[in-house]
Amino acid sequence: MANSLHVTLFLLLSLLAAHKALASSHNHGLHLRSLEFSLFQHETTNKTGFVIVEGVTGPGITRTTTPFGTIFVYLNNLTTTISASSRLVGIAEGVSITSSFDGFRSISVAHITLEIHGYRGTVSVVGVVHNTKPAVLPVVGGTGDFLFVQGYVKSTLVDLEALNVMYKIDFHLYWPPYATNSPN
Ligand SMILES: *[C@@H]1O[C@H](CO)[C@@H](O)[C@H](O)[C@H]1NC(C)=O
Ligand SMILES: *[C@@H]1O[C@H](CO)[C@@H](O)[C@H](O)[C@H]1NC(C)=O
């Protein structure tokens, strides 16, 4: 009885430790820090995201396509769950320019302000996204607690309902050794 209680407790503690390691930052050898977490990005057409310039050729503006050359600008909330009213932990300011003639792909640049897991600062990402398929965008830098940060984000469309578009953003952030004493 006591033994099985011990085993149960041990298992619980191991699970907790594993969960903590998954959800927060951890040290590798050589003081390399990393941080992994997921957030949800909420976009509302004509409220937080707008077509500023309509492109020149290809399909018209549909739910999933925009003409080649279209410039789209957004300022979207990032929250901890899929519910737009869940805790706000970030803001994504970005621009995308439609770069394929079928209207599905665009060059995307975003500046993401974060306040999460005790970290405060910004992360910048750049890359090409597909309007309906998951995209991986390299992190090109950061500021504040994210100064010198490297890694990538994975953006996945999770819901497209009426004017609301939701994306899950998985952050995979790594600090190089020289970033250990980064200023704020
Ligand atoms: C957004 O606004 C533009 C310009 O007013 C309009 O043409 C377009 O139909 C609107 N989009 C939606 C989905 O309401
Ligand atoms: C973004 O979050 C703030 C704070 O929760 C809220 O006041 C605002 O309405 C949100 N923006 C949108 C477009 O939902």
Short mmCIF file of C-alpha atoms and ligand atoms in Angstrom, two decimals:
data_model
loop_
_atom_site.label_atom_id
_atom_site.label_comp_id
_atom_site.label_asym_id
_atom_site.label_seq_id
_atom_site.Cartn_x
_atom_site.Cartn_y
_atom_site.Cartn_z
CA MET A 1 0.00 0.00 0.00
CA ALA A 2 2.64 2.48 1.14
CA ASN A 3 4.88 1.28 -1.65
CA SER A 4 2.30 1.82 -4.35
CA LEU A 5 1.57 5.25 -2.90
CA HIS A 6 5.28 6.04 -3.19
CA VAL A 7 5.35 4.81 -6.75
CA THR A 8 2.27 6.89 -7.57
CA LEU A 9 3.81 9.98 -5.97
CA PHE A 10 7.08 9.41 -7.79
CA LEU A 11 5.25 9.06 -11.11
CA LEU A 12 3.23 12.19 -10.43
CA LEU A 13 6.34 14.19 -9.57
CA SER A 14 8.15 12.91 -12.67
CA LEU A 15 5.18 13.84 -14.83
CA LEU A 16 5.07 17.29 -13.25
CA ALA A 17 8.80 17.77 -13.84
CA ALA A 18 8.49 16.63 -17.45
CA HIS A 19 5.53 18.94 -18.01
CA LYS A 20 7.41 21.88 -16.50
CA ALA A 21 10.42 21.20 -18.73
CA LEU A 22 8.13 21.15 -21.78
CA ALA A 23 6.27 24.33 -20.96
CA SER A 24 9.05 26.57 -19.76
CA SER A 25 12.66 27.45 -20.34
CA HIS A 26 15.44 25.02 -19.57
CA ASN A 27 19.22 24.99 -19.61
CA HIS A 28 21.28 22.75 -21.83
CA GLY A 29 25.00 22.24 -21.45
CA LEU A 30 27.02 25.42 -22.17
CA HIS A 31 24.21 27.53 -20.64
CA LEU A 32 22.11 27.41 -23.79
CA ARG A 33 18.62 28.52 -22.90
CA SER A 34 15.49 27.61 -24.84
CA LEU A 35 11.80 28.32 -24.52
CA GLU A 36 8.87 26.62 -26.20
CA PHE A 37 5.23 27.63 -25.99
CA SER A 38 2.12 27.99 -28.14
CA LEU A 39 -0.23 30.93 -28.51
CA PHE A 40 -3.34 31.67 -30.54
CA GLN A 41 -3.48 34.57 -32.96
CA HIS A 42 -6.84 36.19 -33.61
CA GLU A 43 -7.52 38.10 -36.79
CA THR A 44 -10.78 39.77 -37.74
CA THR A 45 -11.13 40.84 -41.37
CA ASN A 46 -11.57 44.61 -41.70
CA LYS A 47 -11.05 45.06 -37.95
CA THR A 48 -7.54 43.82 -37.12
CA GLY A 49 -6.40 42.87 -40.63
CA PHE A 50 -6.93 44.80 -43.87
CA VAL A 51 -6.11 44.58 -47.55
CA ILE A 52 -4.33 47.90 -48.05
CA VAL A 53 -3.43 47.49 -51.72
CA GLU A 54 -5.21 45.01 -53.98
CA GLY A 55 -2.83 43.06 -56.19
CA VAL A 56 -2.74 42.96 -59.95
CA THR A 57 -3.45 39.44 -61.20
CA GLY A 58 -4.64 35.96 -60.22
CA PRO A 59 -7.79 35.13 -58.29
CA GLY A 60 -9.81 37.88 -56.68
CA ILE A 61 -10.02 38.32 -52.93
CA THR A 62 -11.57 35.13 -51.50
CA ARG A 63 -11.53 33.53 -48.05
CA THR A 64 -8.15 31.95 -48.82
CA THR A 65 -6.62 33.85 -51.74
CA THR A 66 -5.61 37.38 -52.67
CA PRO A 67 -4.32 38.69 -56.04
CA PHE A 68 -0.55 38.68 -56.67
CA GLY A 69 1.04 41.74 -55.10
CA THR A 70 -1.69 42.35 -52.52
CA ILE A 71 -0.44 44.14 -49.40
CA PHE A 72 -2.19 43.01 -46.24
CA VAL A 73 -1.46 44.61 -42.84
CA TYR A 74 -2.57 43.36 -39.44
CA LEU A 75 -2.39 44.06 -35.72
CA ASN A 76 -3.56 40.88 -33.98
CA ASN A 77 -3.96 39.78 -30.37
CA LEU A 78 -2.12 36.68 -29.15
CA THR A 79 -3.81 34.78 -26.35
CA THR A 80 -3.12 31.62 -24.36
CA THR A 81 -6.11 29.62 -25.64
CA ILE A 82 -8.25 29.52 -28.76
CA SER A 83 -10.78 31.79 -27.06
CA ALA A 84 -10.21 35.42 -28.06
CA SER A 85 -11.16 36.48 -24.52
CA SER A 86 -8.46 34.30 -22.91
CA ARG A 87 -5.37 35.92 -21.40
CA LEU A 88 -3.68 38.41 -23.74
CA VAL A 89 0.08 37.75 -23.72
CA GLY A 90 1.17 39.23 -27.02
CA ILE A 91 0.53 41.36 -30.07
CA ALA A 92 1.55 40.55 -33.64
CA GLU A 93 2.13 43.47 -36.01
CA GLY A 94 2.71 42.29 -39.52
CA VAL A 95 2.61 42.72 -43.26
CA SER A 96 2.16 40.12 -45.94
CA ILE A 97 2.54 40.53 -49.69
CA THR A 98 0.97 37.95 -51.98
CA SER A 99 3.83 36.34 -53.89
CA SER A 100 2.35 33.46 -55.90
CA PHE A 101 0.10 33.79 -58.96
CA ASP A 102 -2.42 31.34 -57.49
CA GLY A 103 -2.91 33.79 -54.63
CA PHE A 104 -2.10 31.33 -51.82
CA ARG A 105 1.44 32.32 -50.84
CA SER A 106 2.83 35.50 -49.39
CA ILE A 107 6.04 36.97 -48.06
CA SER A 108 5.35 37.67 -44.42
CA VAL A 109 7.12 39.87 -41.89
CA ALA A 110 5.94 40.13 -38.29
CA HIS A 111 7.05 41.86 -35.10
CA ILE A 112 5.66 40.07 -32.06
CA THR A 113 5.54 41.71 -28.64
CA LEU A 114 5.40 39.18 -25.80
CA GLU A 115 4.98 39.10 -22.06
CA ILE A 116 5.05 35.45 -21.09
CA HIS A 117 6.65 33.01 -18.61
CA GLY A 118 8.43 35.96 -16.95
CA TYR A 119 9.94 37.12 -20.26
CA ARG A 120 9.25 40.49 -21.80
CA GLY A 121 10.32 41.73 -25.21
CA THR A 122 9.82 41.26 -28.92
CA VAL A 123 10.57 38.59 -31.51
CA SER A 124 10.76 39.30 -35.25
CA VAL A 125 10.00 36.64 -37.86
CA VAL A 126 10.20 36.61 -41.66
CA GLY A 127 9.37 34.03 -44.32
CA VAL A 128 6.80 32.77 -46.78
CA VAL A 129 3.39 31.59 -45.58
CA HIS A 130 0.68 29.61 -47.34
CA ASN A 131 -2.86 30.75 -46.60
CA THR A 132 -4.13 27.28 -45.69
CA LYS A 133 -1.04 25.13 -44.94
CA PRO A 134 1.19 25.33 -41.85
CA ALA A 135 4.25 27.55 -42.27
CA VAL A 136 7.60 27.70 -40.52
CA LEU A 137 9.06 31.18 -40.15
CA PRO A 138 12.64 31.71 -38.96
CA VAL A 139 13.13 34.07 -36.04
CA VAL A 140 15.46 36.82 -37.24
CA GLY A 141 16.02 38.49 -33.89
CA GLY A 142 14.51 39.99 -30.80
CA THR A 143 14.64 42.75 -28.21
CA GLY A 144 14.38 42.93 -24.41
CA ASP A 145 14.57 39.48 -22.82
CA PHE A 146 14.59 38.07 -26.37
CA LEU A 147 17.67 40.02 -27.47
CA PHE A 148 19.81 37.83 -29.83
CA VAL A 149 17.21 35.07 -29.76
CA GLN A 150 17.17 32.51 -32.60
CA GLY A 151 14.77 29.74 -33.64
CA TYR A 152 11.51 29.55 -35.50
CA VAL A 153 7.75 29.78 -35.17
CA LYS A 154 5.26 27.42 -36.75
CA SER A 155 1.99 29.00 -37.77
CA THR A 156 -1.06 26.78 -38.36
CA LEU A 157 -4.53 27.86 -39.41
CA VAL A 158 -6.92 26.34 -36.85
CA ASP A 159 -10.20 28.04 -37.53
CA LEU A 160 -11.78 30.10 -40.27
CA GLU A 161 -15.25 31.22 -39.28
CA ALA A 162 -17.09 34.19 -40.79
CA LEU A 163 -14.71 37.16 -40.45
CA ASN A 164 -12.57 35.55 -37.73
CA VAL A 165 -9.38 33.70 -38.54
CA MET A 166 -7.43 31.90 -35.83
CA TYR A 167 -3.87 30.63 -36.02
CA LYS A 168 -1.92 28.53 -33.55
CA ILE A 169 1.63 29.83 -33.26
CA ASP A 170 4.25 27.47 -31.83
CA PHE A 171 7.37 29.29 -30.64
CA HIS A 172 10.73 27.50 -30.53
CA LEU A 173 13.25 30.00 -29.17
CA TYR A 174 16.95 29.49 -28.44
CA TRP A 175 19.44 31.89 -26.91
CA PRO A 176 23.03 31.67 -28.19
CA PRO A 177 25.75 31.51 -25.50
CA TYR A 178 26.63 35.22 -25.85
CA ALA A 179 23.04 36.23 -24.95
CA THR A 180 23.27 35.04 -21.34
CA ASN A 181 23.57 38.56 -19.94
CA SER A 182 21.26 40.32 -22.35
CA PRO A 183 20.14 43.80 -21.26
CA ASN A 184 16.45 44.71 -21.14
C1 LIG B 1 -13.58 44.61 -46.14
O1 LIG B 1 -13.62 45.95 -46.56
C2 LIG B 1 -13.49 46.09 -47.97
C3 LIG B 1 -13.38 47.59 -48.28
O2 LIG B 1 -14.40 48.30 -47.65
C4 LIG B 1 -14.67 45.44 -48.67
O3 LIG B 1 -14.56 45.57 -50.06
C5 LIG B 1 -14.68 43.96 -48.29
O4 LIG B 1 -15.84 43.32 -48.83
C6 LIG B 1 -14.67 43.78 -46.79
N1 LIG B 1 -14.45 42.38 -46.52
C7 LIG B 1 -15.31 41.65 -45.82
C8 LIG B 1 -14.97 40.20 -45.70
O5 LIG B 1 -16.28 42.14 -45.29
C1 LIG B 2 -7.24 42.70 -27.89
O1 LIG B 2 -7.12 42.52 -26.50
C2 LIG B 2 -7.50 43.66 -25.75
C3 LIG B 2 -7.21 43.36 -24.30
O2 LIG B 2 -7.84 42.16 -23.90
C4 LIG B 2 -8.97 43.96 -26.00
O3 LIG B 2 -9.35 45.11 -25.28
C5 LIG B 2 -9.20 44.18 -27.47
O4 LIG B 2 -10.56 44.35 -27.73
C6 LIG B 2 -8.68 42.99 -28.26
N1 LIG B 2 -8.78 43.28 -29.66
C7 LIG B 2 -9.63 42.64 -30.44
C8 LIG B 2 -9.68 43.11 -31.83
O5 LIG B 2 -10.30 41.72 -30.05
#
